Coordinates of C-alpha atoms in Angstrom, one line a residue:
M1 CA 0.0 0.4 0.3
L2 CA 2.9 2.0 0.8
E3 CA 4.8 2.1 -2.5
T4 CA 0.9 2.9 -4.2
L5 CA 0.6 6.2 -2.0
I6 CA 4.4 7.1 -3.2
D7 CA 3.8 5.9 -6.8
T8 CA 0.6 8.5 -6.9
Y9 CA 1.7 11.4 -4.4
G10 CA 5.3 11.1 -3.7
E11 CA 8.2 10.6 -0.8
A12 CA 7.8 14.1 -0.2
P13 CA 4.0 14.8 0.0
L14 CA 3.6 11.0 2.6
L15 CA 6.2 12.6 5.4
G16 CA 4.5 15.9 5.5
A17 CA 1.4 14.1 6.0
S18 CA 3.3 11.7 8.4
G19 CA 4.1 14.6 10.5
L20 CA 1.4 16.6 10.5
A21 CA -0.4 13.1 11.3
V22 CA 1.9 12.9 14.0
G23 CA 2.2 16.6 14.9
L24 CA -1.9 16.9 15.7
L25 CA -1.7 13.6 17.9
F26 CA 1.2 15.2 20.2
G27 CA -0.1 18.5 19.9
A28 CA -3.4 17.5 21.3
A29 CA -2.1 15.7 23.8
A30 CA 0.5 17.7 24.9
Q31 CA -1.8 20.2 25.9
H32 CA -3.8 18.2 28.4
S33 CA -1.7 16.3 29.5
R34 CA 0.4 19.9 30.3
F35 CA 3.0 17.5 29.7
C36 CA 6.6 19.4 30.0
L37 CA 10.4 18.8 31.6
R38 CA 10.7 22.2 33.2
A39 CA 8.0 21.8 35.1
A40 CA 8.9 18.6 36.2
T41 CA 12.2 19.8 36.7
I42 CA 10.3 22.2 39.5
E43 CA 8.5 19.6 40.9
V44 CA 11.6 17.7 41.9
A45 CA 13.5 20.7 42.6
E46 CA 11.1 21.3 45.6
R47 CA 10.9 18.0 46.6
R48 CA 7.5 17.5 45.4
P49 CA 7.2 15.3 42.4
G50 CA 3.5 14.6 41.7
E51 CA 1.4 14.9 38.0
R52 CA 3.7 17.3 36.2
M53 CA 7.0 14.4 37.0
A54 CA 3.8 11.4 36.6
V55 CA 3.2 13.3 33.3
W56 CA 6.5 13.3 31.8
L57 CA 7.6 9.7 33.3
L58 CA 4.9 8.3 31.3
A59 CA 5.5 10.1 28.0
F60 CA 9.2 9.3 28.4
F61 CA 8.3 5.2 29.8
S62 CA 5.2 4.4 27.0
A63 CA 7.8 5.9 24.1
L64 CA 10.9 4.1 25.0
L65 CA 8.6 1.3 25.5
A66 CA 6.9 1.4 22.1
T67 CA 9.5 1.9 20.2
Q68 CA 11.9 -1.3 21.5
L69 CA 9.1 -3.6 20.7
A70 CA 9.0 -2.2 17.9
I71 CA 12.7 -3.0 17.0
L72 CA 12.6 -6.1 19.4
T73 CA 9.5 -7.9 16.8
G74 CA 10.8 -6.1 13.9
V75 CA 9.0 -3.8 12.5
L76 CA 11.6 -1.1 13.3
D77 CA 15.1 -0.5 12.5
V78 CA 16.6 2.5 13.8
S79 CA 20.4 1.9 13.1
G80 CA 20.2 3.9 10.2
A81 CA 19.2 7.4 12.3
R82 CA 21.8 10.2 13.1
Q83 CA 21.6 9.5 16.9
L84 CA 22.6 6.3 16.3
A85 CA 24.6 5.8 12.9
A86 CA 26.4 9.4 12.7
T87 CA 29.6 10.4 14.9
G88 CA 28.5 12.1 17.9
S89 CA 29.7 14.4 20.2
L90 CA 29.8 14.0 24.2
S91 CA 30.9 17.7 24.8
G92 CA 27.9 18.7 22.6
A93 CA 25.0 16.5 25.3
V94 CA 26.6 17.8 27.9
I95 CA 27.3 21.4 27.3
G96 CA 24.5 21.9 25.5
G97 CA 22.0 20.3 27.7
L98 CA 23.6 22.1 30.8
M99 CA 22.5 25.4 28.3
F100 CA 19.4 24.0 27.6
G101 CA 17.7 23.4 30.8
A102 CA 19.1 26.9 32.2
G103 CA 17.5 28.3 29.5
M104 CA 14.0 26.3 29.7
I105 CA 13.9 27.5 33.6
L106 CA 14.4 31.4 32.5
A107 CA 11.8 30.6 29.8
R108 CA 9.5 28.6 32.0
G109 CA 9.1 26.2 28.8
C110 CA 11.1 23.8 26.7
A111 CA 11.4 24.3 23.2
S112 CA 7.9 22.1 22.3
R113 CA 5.8 23.6 24.8
L114 CA 6.5 26.9 23.7
L115 CA 5.3 26.0 20.3
V116 CA 2.0 23.8 22.0
L117 CA 1.8 27.0 24.3
S118 CA 1.8 29.4 20.8
G119 CA -1.2 26.9 19.8
T120 CA -3.6 28.1 22.7
G121 CA -3.1 32.1 22.5
N122 CA 0.4 32.5 24.3
M123 CA 2.3 35.6 22.4
R124 CA 5.1 34.9 25.1
A125 CA 5.6 31.4 24.0
L126 CA 4.7 32.6 20.5
V127 CA 7.9 34.7 20.5
T128 CA 9.6 33.0 22.7
G129 CA 9.5 30.6 20.5
L130 CA 10.4 32.5 17.3
I131 CA 13.8 33.8 19.6
V132 CA 14.9 29.9 20.2
T133 CA 14.3 29.4 16.1
L134 CA 16.5 32.3 14.8
V135 CA 19.2 31.7 17.2
A136 CA 19.3 27.8 16.2
Q137 CA 19.0 28.5 12.1
A138 CA 22.9 31.1 13.5
S139 CA 24.2 27.7 15.8
Y140 CA 23.3 25.4 12.2
R141 CA 24.5 27.6 9.4
G142 CA 24.6 31.7 10.7
I143 CA 27.7 33.2 12.9
L144 CA 27.1 31.1 15.9
A145 CA 28.0 27.7 14.0
P146 CA 32.1 27.7 14.5
A147 CA 31.8 28.3 18.2
R148 CA 28.8 25.2 18.1
E149 CA 31.1 23.4 16.3
A150 CA 34.8 24.3 18.8
I151 CA 32.3 22.9 21.3
A152 CA 31.1 20.3 19.8
A153 CA 34.7 18.8 18.9
L154 CA 35.6 18.6 22.4
W155 CA 34.5 15.1 23.1
T156 CA 33.7 13.1 20.0
V157 CA 32.0 9.5 19.3
P158 CA 32.4 7.6 16.5
G159 CA 28.0 6.4 15.2
G160 CA 27.5 2.8 16.0
G161 CA 28.4 0.7 18.3
S162 CA 29.4 3.1 20.7
R163 CA 26.1 5.5 20.6
D164 CA 23.9 2.3 21.0
L165 CA 24.1 2.4 25.2
A166 CA 22.6 -1.4 24.6
A167 CA 25.5 -2.5 22.5
L168 CA 27.8 -0.8 24.6
L169 CA 25.9 -2.6 28.3
G170 CA 25.8 -5.8 26.4
L171 CA 21.4 -5.6 27.2
P172 CA 20.3 -8.5 25.6
G173 CA 17.0 -7.0 23.4
W174 CA 14.6 -7.2 25.8
A175 CA 16.1 -5.6 28.4
A176 CA 14.8 -2.4 27.9
T177 CA 11.5 -3.4 26.8
A178 CA 11.8 -4.3 30.9
F179 CA 12.8 -1.2 31.5
G180 CA 10.1 0.3 30.1
V181 CA 7.4 -1.7 31.6
A182 CA 8.8 -0.2 35.1
G183 CA 9.4 3.0 34.4
L184 CA 5.9 2.8 32.7
L185 CA 4.8 1.1 36.2
A186 CA 6.5 4.0 38.0
G187 CA 5.1 7.2 36.3
L188 CA 1.4 5.2 37.0
E189 CA 1.9 4.8 40.3
L190 CA 3.1 8.3 40.6
A191 CA 0.2 9.7 39.2
R192 CA -2.3 7.3 41.4
R193 CA -1.1 8.8 44.6
H194 CA -1.3 12.3 43.3
C195 CA -4.7 11.4 41.4
V196 CA -4.0 12.4 38.5
R197 CA -7.3 12.2 36.1
V198 CA -7.3 9.7 33.7
S199 CA -7.7 12.0 31.0
R200 CA -4.4 13.2 32.0
V201 CA -2.3 9.8 32.3
L202 CA -4.3 9.0 29.1
A203 CA -3.3 11.6 27.6
G204 CA 0.7 11.5 28.6
G205 CA 0.8 8.0 26.8
V206 CA -0.4 9.3 23.8
V207 CA 3.1 11.4 23.8
G208 CA 5.2 8.8 24.3
L209 CA 3.3 6.7 21.8
A210 CA 2.9 9.6 19.2
V211 CA 7.3 10.0 19.5
A212 CA 7.2 5.9 18.6
L213 CA 5.4 6.2 15.7
G214 CA 7.0 8.9 14.4
W215 CA 10.1 6.5 14.3
M216 CA 7.4 4.0 12.5
A217 CA 6.0 6.2 10.1
T218 CA 9.7 7.2 8.1
Y219 CA 11.3 3.8 8.9
A220 CA 8.3 2.8 7.0
I221 CA 8.2 5.1 4.2
A222 CA 11.7 4.5 3.9
S223 CA 12.4 0.9 3.9
V224 CA 9.8 1.1 0.1
S225 CA 11.0 4.1 -1.3
F226 CA 14.2 4.3 -4.1
E227 CA 14.9 7.9 -2.5
V228 CA 17.3 8.2 0.4
I229 CA 15.2 9.3 3.3
P230 CA 16.3 10.1 7.2
I231 CA 14.4 7.9 9.4
A232 CA 13.5 10.4 12.2
S233 CA 10.9 11.1 14.5
V234 CA 9.3 13.5 17.2
T235 CA 12.3 16.8 17.5
F236 CA 11.5 21.0 17.2
T237 CA 14.4 22.5 17.6
G238 CA 15.8 21.3 13.3
P239 CA 12.0 21.6 12.1
S240 CA 11.0 24.3 13.2
T241 CA 14.0 26.1 12.1
D242 CA 13.8 24.4 8.9
T243 CA 9.2 25.3 8.5
L244 CA 11.0 29.3 9.3
M245 CA 13.2 29.3 6.7
A246 CA 11.3 27.7 4.1
L247 CA 8.6 30.2 4.5
V248 CA 10.6 33.1 4.5
A249 CA 13.0 31.8 1.6
E250 CA 11.1 29.4 -0.8
R251 CA 8.1 29.8 -3.4
N252 CA 6.9 26.6 -3.2
L253 CA 6.4 24.6 0.8
P254 CA 9.2 21.7 0.9
L255 CA 7.3 19.0 2.5
S256 CA 9.6 16.8 4.7
F257 CA 8.0 15.0 7.7
G258 CA 9.4 17.4 9.9
I259 CA 8.0 20.1 8.2
G260 CA 4.3 18.6 8.2
L261 CA 4.9 18.2 12.2
V262 CA 5.4 21.8 13.0
P263 CA 2.2 23.1 12.1
G264 CA 0.4 19.7 13.5
V265 CA 1.1 20.2 16.9
F266 CA 0.3 23.7 16.2
A267 CA -2.9 22.4 15.1
G268 CA -3.5 20.2 18.0
S269 CA -2.7 21.6 21.1
A270 CA -5.1 25.0 19.1
M271 CA -8.0 23.1 19.0
T272 CA -7.8 21.4 22.3
A273 CA -7.7 24.0 23.4
L274 CA -10.6 25.7 22.0
A275 CA -12.9 22.5 22.8
T276 CA -11.8 22.7 26.3
G277 CA -12.0 26.6 26.7
E278 CA -8.3 27.3 27.6
W279 CA -7.6 29.6 24.2
Q280 CA -6.6 33.2 25.9
I281 CA -4.1 35.3 24.5
Q282 CA -1.6 36.6 26.9
R283 CA 1.4 38.9 26.5
F284 CA 4.2 39.4 28.8
G285 CA 3.4 41.9 31.8
A286 CA 5.3 42.8 34.8
D287 CA 5.0 40.0 36.5
T288 CA 6.7 37.9 32.9
P289 CA 9.7 40.4 31.9
M290 CA 10.4 40.3 28.2
E291 CA 14.2 40.1 28.7
R292 CA 14.5 36.4 31.3
Y293 CA 12.4 34.6 28.6
L294 CA 14.6 35.8 25.5
V295 CA 17.6 35.2 27.5
G296 CA 15.8 31.6 28.3
A297 CA 15.6 31.0 24.4
V298 CA 18.8 31.8 23.4
L299 CA 20.3 29.1 25.2
M300 CA 18.0 27.0 25.0
G301 CA 18.6 27.7 20.7
F302 CA 22.1 27.5 21.2
G303 CA 22.3 24.9 23.9
A304 CA 19.5 22.5 21.6
M305 CA 22.4 22.7 17.9
L306 CA 25.0 21.5 20.5
A307 CA 23.4 18.8 22.2
G308 CA 21.5 17.0 19.2
G309 CA 17.8 18.5 19.9
C310 CA 15.6 19.4 21.7
A311 CA 14.2 17.9 25.4
V312 CA 12.0 16.4 23.2
G313 CA 14.0 15.5 20.0
A314 CA 17.4 14.3 22.0
G315 CA 15.3 14.0 25.3
V316 CA 12.4 11.4 24.2
S317 CA 12.3 10.6 20.7
G318 CA 16.6 10.3 21.2
G319 CA 16.5 8.6 24.4
A320 CA 13.1 5.7 23.0
I321 CA 16.4 4.2 20.2
L322 CA 18.8 4.3 23.6
A323 CA 21.6 6.8 21.4
L324 CA 24.3 7.7 24.6
T325 CA 24.1 11.2 23.6
A326 CA 20.9 11.7 24.2
W327 CA 20.8 9.8 27.3
V328 CA 24.0 12.2 28.8
A329 CA 21.9 14.7 26.9
V330 CA 18.3 15.0 28.2
A331 CA 20.6 13.9 32.3
S332 CA 22.7 17.6 31.3
M333 CA 19.4 19.7 31.1
W334 CA 17.9 17.9 34.0
A335 CA 21.3 19.1 36.2
G336 CA 21.2 22.8 34.0
A337 CA 17.5 23.0 35.0
L338 CA 17.6 22.1 38.5
L339 CA 20.8 24.3 39.4
T340 CA 19.0 27.4 37.9
N341 CA 16.6 26.5 39.2
A342 CA 18.4 26.5 42.6
L343 CA 20.7 30.1 41.8
L344 CA 17.6 31.8 41.5
G345 CA 15.7 30.4 44.6
R346 CA 11.8 30.6 44.9
H347 CA 11.0 33.3 42.0
S348 CA 12.1 30.7 39.6
A349 CA 9.2 28.3 41.0
Q350 CA 6.4 29.6 39.4
P351 CA 4.5 27.3 37.4
T352 CA 4.7 26.7 33.8
L353 CA 2.7 29.0 31.3
S354 CA -0.5 27.6 30.6

Protein backbone atom coordinates (compact mmCIF):
# COMPACT_ATOMS: atom_id res chain seq x y z
CA MET A 1 0.00 0.00 0.00
CA LEU A 2 2.83 2.42 0.81
CA GLU A 3 4.38 1.74 -2.59
CA THR A 4 1.09 2.72 -4.23
CA LEU A 5 0.85 5.92 -2.19
CA ILE A 6 4.44 6.84 -3.04
CA ASP A 7 3.83 6.15 -6.74
CA THR A 8 0.70 8.30 -6.63
CA TYR A 9 1.78 11.22 -4.44
CA GLY A 10 5.56 10.94 -3.98
CA GLU A 11 7.70 10.59 -0.85
CA ALA A 12 7.68 14.25 0.20
CA PRO A 13 3.88 14.68 0.45
CA LEU A 14 3.61 11.35 2.26
CA LEU A 15 6.29 12.37 4.75
CA GLY A 16 4.59 15.74 5.23
CA ALA A 17 1.23 14.08 5.85
CA SER A 18 2.83 11.65 8.32
CA GLY A 19 4.45 14.53 10.19
CA LEU A 20 1.16 16.42 10.24
CA ALA A 21 -0.72 13.42 11.66
CA VAL A 22 1.91 12.72 14.33
CA GLY A 23 2.04 16.44 15.14
CA LEU A 24 -1.73 16.70 15.60
CA LEU A 25 -1.63 13.73 17.98
CA PHE A 26 1.36 15.05 19.90
CA GLY A 27 0.02 18.61 20.13
CA ALA A 28 -3.40 17.56 21.39
CA ALA A 29 -1.98 15.12 23.94
CA ALA A 30 0.78 17.47 25.13
CA GLN A 31 -1.71 20.30 25.67
CA HIS A 32 -4.19 18.18 27.60
CA SER A 33 -1.57 16.39 29.71
CA ARG A 34 0.49 19.56 30.36
CA PHE A 35 3.57 17.58 29.33
CA CYS A 36 6.68 19.67 30.12
CA LEU A 37 10.18 18.77 31.25
CA ARG A 38 10.61 22.16 32.92
CA ALA A 39 7.56 21.63 35.11
CA ALA A 40 8.78 18.17 36.12
CA THR A 41 12.17 19.56 37.16
CA ILE A 42 10.48 22.25 39.27
CA GLU A 43 8.56 19.57 41.19
CA VAL A 44 11.78 17.63 41.79
CA ALA A 45 13.63 20.78 42.86
CA GLU A 46 10.92 21.45 45.43
CA ARG A 47 11.02 17.81 46.56
CA ARG A 48 7.36 17.32 45.71
CA PRO A 49 7.26 15.16 42.55
CA GLY A 50 3.64 15.00 41.53
CA GLU A 51 1.40 15.35 38.47
CA ARG A 52 3.94 16.95 36.10
CA MET A 53 6.63 14.43 37.00
CA ALA A 54 4.14 11.59 36.55
CA VAL A 55 3.17 12.87 33.09
CA TRP A 56 6.83 13.20 32.05
CA LEU A 57 7.57 9.64 33.20
CA LEU A 58 4.51 8.33 31.36
CA ALA A 59 5.52 10.11 28.14
CA PHE A 60 9.18 9.11 28.30
CA PHE A 61 8.67 5.47 29.18
CA SER A 62 5.70 4.92 26.85
CA ALA A 63 7.94 6.22 24.03
CA LEU A 64 10.76 3.92 25.14
CA LEU A 65 8.49 0.90 25.55
CA ALA A 66 6.60 1.31 22.27
CA THR A 67 9.76 2.01 20.28
CA GLN A 68 11.70 -0.88 21.76
CA LEU A 69 8.76 -3.26 21.24
CA ALA A 70 8.69 -2.24 17.59
CA ILE A 71 12.43 -2.92 17.32
CA LEU A 72 12.15 -6.24 19.18
CA THR A 73 9.36 -7.48 16.89
CA GLY A 74 11.14 -6.40 13.70
CA VAL A 75 8.69 -3.64 12.83
CA LEU A 76 11.35 -0.96 13.22
CA ASP A 77 15.09 -0.70 12.57
CA VAL A 78 16.71 2.49 13.86
CA SER A 79 20.34 1.58 13.14
CA GLY A 80 20.37 4.19 10.35
CA ALA A 81 18.99 7.01 12.53
CA ARG A 82 21.23 10.06 12.86
CA GLN A 83 21.32 9.72 16.66
CA LEU A 84 23.00 6.31 16.30
CA ALA A 85 24.69 6.15 12.91
CA ALA A 86 26.44 9.52 12.69
CA THR A 87 29.37 10.78 14.75
CA GLY A 88 28.09 12.29 17.98
CA SER A 89 29.40 14.79 20.49
CA LEU A 90 29.46 14.09 24.21
CA SER A 91 30.84 17.56 24.91
CA GLY A 92 27.92 18.98 22.96
CA ALA A 93 25.47 16.79 24.85
CA VAL A 94 26.81 17.90 28.22
CA ILE A 95 27.34 21.63 27.57
CA GLY A 96 24.36 22.01 25.27
CA GLY A 97 22.14 20.09 27.68
CA LEU A 98 23.18 22.31 30.59
CA MET A 99 22.48 25.43 28.52
CA PHE A 100 19.11 24.13 27.37
CA GLY A 101 18.09 23.20 30.92
CA ALA A 102 18.99 26.66 32.18
CA GLY A 103 17.16 28.27 29.28
CA MET A 104 13.92 26.42 29.81
CA ILE A 105 13.82 27.56 33.45
CA LEU A 106 14.27 31.19 32.39
CA ALA A 107 11.72 30.91 29.58
CA ARG A 108 9.30 28.87 31.71
CA GLY A 109 9.00 26.10 29.13
CA CYS A 110 11.08 23.96 26.80
CA ALA A 111 10.96 24.27 23.00
CA SER A 112 8.12 21.78 22.58
CA ARG A 113 6.06 23.39 25.35
CA LEU A 114 6.51 26.82 23.76
CA LEU A 115 5.12 25.53 20.47
CA VAL A 116 2.20 23.83 22.22
CA LEU A 117 1.42 26.99 24.21
CA SER A 118 1.61 29.13 21.07
CA GLY A 119 -1.39 27.22 19.79
CA THR A 120 -3.39 28.23 22.87
CA GLY A 121 -3.00 31.97 22.21
CA ASN A 122 0.08 32.52 24.38
CA MET A 123 1.99 35.37 22.74
CA ARG A 124 4.87 35.06 25.22
CA ALA A 125 5.46 31.50 24.10
CA LEU A 126 5.14 32.45 20.41
CA VAL A 127 7.73 35.27 20.62
CA THR A 128 10.09 33.17 22.75
CA GLY A 129 9.76 30.23 20.38
CA LEU A 130 10.61 32.42 17.38
CA ILE A 131 13.79 33.58 19.13
CA VAL A 132 14.71 29.96 19.91
CA THR A 133 14.26 29.15 16.22
CA LEU A 134 16.35 32.10 14.99
CA VAL A 135 19.21 31.35 17.40
CA ALA A 136 19.08 27.67 16.45
CA GLN A 137 19.42 28.60 12.77
CA ALA A 138 22.33 30.93 13.57
CA SER A 139 23.94 28.08 15.52
CA TYR A 140 23.46 25.61 12.69
CA ARG A 141 24.48 27.63 9.63
CA GLY A 142 25.06 31.21 10.75
CA ILE A 143 27.35 33.31 12.88
CA LEU A 144 27.17 31.00 15.90
CA ALA A 145 28.04 27.87 13.91
CA PRO A 146 31.84 28.10 14.47
CA ALA A 147 31.37 28.26 18.25
CA ARG A 148 28.99 25.29 18.17
CA GLU A 149 31.38 23.26 16.03
CA ALA A 150 34.35 24.05 18.29
CA ILE A 151 32.51 22.93 21.42
CA ALA A 152 31.11 19.83 19.71
CA ALA A 153 34.60 18.80 18.58
CA LEU A 154 35.99 18.69 22.12
CA TRP A 155 34.74 15.15 22.78
CA THR A 156 33.26 13.12 19.95
CA VAL A 157 32.08 9.54 19.72
CA PRO A 158 31.87 7.56 16.45
CA GLY A 159 28.58 6.35 15.10
CA GLY A 160 27.41 2.76 15.43
CA GLY A 161 27.87 0.66 18.54
CA SER A 162 29.72 3.45 20.35
CA ARG A 163 26.50 5.51 20.45
CA ASP A 164 24.14 2.61 21.21
CA LEU A 165 23.57 2.15 24.95
CA ALA A 166 22.26 -1.38 24.49
CA ALA A 167 25.42 -2.40 22.63
CA LEU A 168 27.71 -0.58 25.07
CA LEU A 169 26.11 -2.25 28.08
CA GLY A 170 25.71 -5.63 26.39
CA LEU A 171 21.96 -5.68 27.05
CA PRO A 172 19.76 -8.42 25.56
CA GLY A 173 16.98 -7.32 23.23
CA TRP A 174 14.24 -7.60 25.86
CA ALA A 175 16.05 -5.59 28.55
CA ALA A 176 15.08 -2.15 27.25
CA THR A 177 11.48 -3.27 26.89
CA ALA A 178 11.47 -4.50 30.49
CA PHE A 179 12.98 -1.18 31.61
CA GLY A 180 10.24 0.63 29.72
CA VAL A 181 7.56 -1.40 31.51
CA ALA A 182 9.14 -0.68 34.91
CA GLY A 183 9.35 3.05 34.20
CA LEU A 184 5.79 3.17 32.93
CA LEU A 185 4.54 1.43 36.08
CA ALA A 186 6.46 3.95 38.20
CA GLY A 187 4.75 6.78 36.34
CA LEU A 188 1.34 5.21 36.80
CA GLU A 189 1.96 4.73 40.52
CA LEU A 190 3.03 8.36 40.94
CA ALA A 191 -0.06 9.46 39.02
CA ARG A 192 -2.27 7.30 41.27
CA ARG A 193 -0.74 8.74 44.44
CA HIS A 194 -1.41 12.28 43.29
CA CYS A 195 -4.89 11.55 41.89
CA VAL A 196 -4.00 12.66 38.36
CA ARG A 197 -7.04 12.70 36.10
CA VAL A 198 -7.34 9.56 33.97
CA SER A 199 -7.59 11.63 30.79
CA ARG A 200 -4.26 13.31 31.57
CA VAL A 201 -2.64 9.98 32.36
CA LEU A 202 -3.79 8.65 29.00
CA ALA A 203 -2.70 11.83 27.22
CA GLY A 204 0.77 11.55 28.77
CA GLY A 205 1.06 8.05 27.35
CA VAL A 206 -0.13 9.26 23.95
CA VAL A 207 2.68 11.84 23.88
CA GLY A 208 5.15 8.95 24.06
CA LEU A 209 3.23 6.88 21.53
CA ALA A 210 3.40 9.78 19.08
CA VAL A 211 7.19 9.61 19.32
CA ALA A 212 7.17 5.89 18.55
CA LEU A 213 4.75 6.46 15.66
CA GLY A 214 7.13 9.06 14.23
CA TRP A 215 9.98 6.55 14.15
CA MET A 216 7.77 3.86 12.61
CA ALA A 217 6.22 6.15 9.99
CA THR A 218 9.51 7.49 8.65
CA TYR A 219 11.10 4.04 8.73
CA ALA A 220 8.17 2.52 6.83
CA ILE A 221 8.40 5.15 4.10
CA ALA A 222 12.20 4.92 3.93
CA SER A 223 12.00 1.13 3.60
CA VAL A 224 9.99 1.20 0.37
CA SER A 225 11.38 4.36 -1.19
CA PHE A 226 14.06 4.47 -3.88
CA GLU A 227 15.22 7.79 -2.39
CA VAL A 228 17.43 8.08 0.70
CA ILE A 229 15.07 9.21 3.46
CA PRO A 230 16.38 9.93 6.96
CA ILE A 231 14.65 8.06 9.76
CA ALA A 232 13.39 10.58 12.31
CA SER A 233 10.77 11.23 14.94
CA VAL A 234 9.37 14.08 16.99
CA THR A 235 11.83 16.93 17.51
CA PHE A 236 11.33 20.66 17.35
CA THR A 237 14.42 22.82 17.03
CA GLY A 238 15.58 21.58 13.64
CA PRO A 239 12.10 21.27 12.08
CA SER A 240 11.13 24.70 13.42
CA THR A 241 14.15 26.31 11.71
CA ASP A 242 13.41 24.37 8.50
CA THR A 243 9.79 25.50 8.57
CA LEU A 244 10.65 29.15 9.22
CA MET A 245 13.35 29.26 6.54
CA ALA A 246 11.05 27.57 4.04
CA LEU A 247 8.29 30.09 4.72
CA VAL A 248 10.54 33.12 4.26
CA ALA A 249 12.87 31.86 1.51
CA GLU A 250 10.91 29.39 -0.64
CA ARG A 251 8.07 30.02 -3.09
CA ASN A 252 6.94 26.39 -2.81
CA LEU A 253 7.02 24.74 0.62
CA PRO A 254 9.40 21.72 0.51
CA LEU A 255 7.50 19.00 2.34
CA SER A 256 9.15 16.71 4.88
CA PHE A 257 8.23 14.96 8.13
CA GLY A 258 9.53 17.87 10.21
CA ILE A 259 7.77 20.54 8.17
CA GLY A 260 4.50 18.65 8.57
CA LEU A 261 5.15 18.10 12.29
CA VAL A 262 5.45 21.74 13.41
CA PRO A 263 2.08 23.04 12.10
CA GLY A 264 0.52 19.75 13.19
CA VAL A 265 1.56 20.30 16.82
CA PHE A 266 0.36 23.90 16.71
CA ALA A 267 -3.00 22.90 15.24
CA GLY A 268 -3.45 19.94 17.61
CA SER A 269 -2.81 22.16 20.62
CA ALA A 270 -5.07 24.93 19.31
CA MET A 271 -7.98 22.57 18.63
CA THR A 272 -7.68 21.04 22.09
CA ALA A 273 -7.51 24.46 23.76
CA LEU A 274 -10.56 25.67 21.82
CA ALA A 275 -12.53 22.51 22.60
CA THR A 276 -11.82 22.80 26.33
CA GLY A 277 -12.27 26.57 26.59
CA GLU A 278 -8.57 27.11 27.41
CA TRP A 279 -7.68 29.26 24.39
CA GLN A 280 -6.74 32.73 25.64
CA ILE A 281 -4.46 35.54 24.52
CA GLN A 282 -1.59 35.99 27.00
CA ARG A 283 1.04 38.74 26.78
CA PHE A 284 4.19 39.80 28.57
CA GLY A 285 3.57 41.65 31.82
CA ALA A 286 5.26 42.96 34.93
CA ASP A 287 5.51 39.45 36.40
CA THR A 288 6.66 37.96 33.07
CA PRO A 289 9.63 40.12 32.00
CA MET A 290 10.52 39.76 28.34
CA GLU A 291 14.28 39.97 28.92
CA ARG A 292 14.25 36.81 31.01
CA TYR A 293 12.39 34.91 28.31
CA LEU A 294 14.76 36.15 25.61
CA VAL A 295 17.87 35.07 27.54
CA GLY A 296 16.26 31.68 28.04
CA ALA A 297 15.41 31.46 24.34
CA VAL A 298 19.02 32.19 23.32
CA LEU A 299 20.32 29.50 25.69
CA MET A 300 17.80 26.98 24.40
CA GLY A 301 18.40 27.72 20.73
CA PHE A 302 22.17 27.33 20.96
CA GLY A 303 21.98 24.53 23.52
CA ALA A 304 19.57 22.43 21.48
CA MET A 305 21.73 22.58 18.35
CA LEU A 306 24.79 21.71 20.43
CA ALA A 307 23.08 18.86 22.30
CA GLY A 308 21.63 17.30 19.16
CA GLY A 309 18.02 18.16 19.94
CA CYS A 310 15.56 19.68 22.38
CA ALA A 311 13.98 18.12 25.47
CA VAL A 312 11.81 15.99 23.18
CA GLY A 313 14.09 15.50 20.17
CA ALA A 314 17.09 14.40 22.23
CA GLY A 315 15.42 13.63 25.53
CA VAL A 316 12.49 11.50 24.41
CA SER A 317 12.93 10.56 20.73
CA GLY A 318 16.67 9.97 21.10
CA GLY A 319 16.21 8.36 24.49
CA ALA A 320 13.64 5.95 23.09
CA ILE A 321 16.20 4.45 20.70
CA LEU A 322 18.86 4.28 23.45
CA ALA A 323 21.23 6.79 21.86
CA LEU A 324 24.10 7.47 24.27
CA THR A 325 24.37 11.17 23.52
CA ALA A 326 20.60 11.60 23.94
CA TRP A 327 20.66 10.12 27.44
CA VAL A 328 23.66 12.28 28.35
CA ALA A 329 21.88 15.34 26.93
CA VAL A 330 18.65 14.79 28.85
CA ALA A 331 20.58 14.14 32.08
CA SER A 332 22.43 17.42 31.48
CA MET A 333 19.12 19.21 30.81
CA TRP A 334 17.83 18.00 34.17
CA ALA A 335 21.07 19.13 35.84
CA GLY A 336 21.01 22.54 34.14
CA ALA A 337 17.38 23.10 35.10
CA LEU A 338 17.84 22.05 38.73
CA LEU A 339 20.99 24.16 39.12
CA THR A 340 19.40 27.24 37.55
CA ASN A 341 16.30 26.86 39.66
CA ALA A 342 18.45 26.64 42.79
CA LEU A 343 20.44 29.74 41.80
CA LEU A 344 17.34 31.77 41.06
CA GLY A 345 15.62 30.69 44.24
CA ARG A 346 11.92 30.37 44.79
CA HIS A 347 11.12 33.19 42.34
CA SER A 348 11.76 30.78 39.43
CA ALA A 349 9.50 28.10 40.86
CA GLN A 350 6.36 29.53 39.31
CA PRO A 351 3.89 27.21 37.57
CA THR A 352 4.67 26.47 33.94
CA LEU A 353 2.86 28.68 31.45
CA SER A 354 -0.59 27.35 30.64
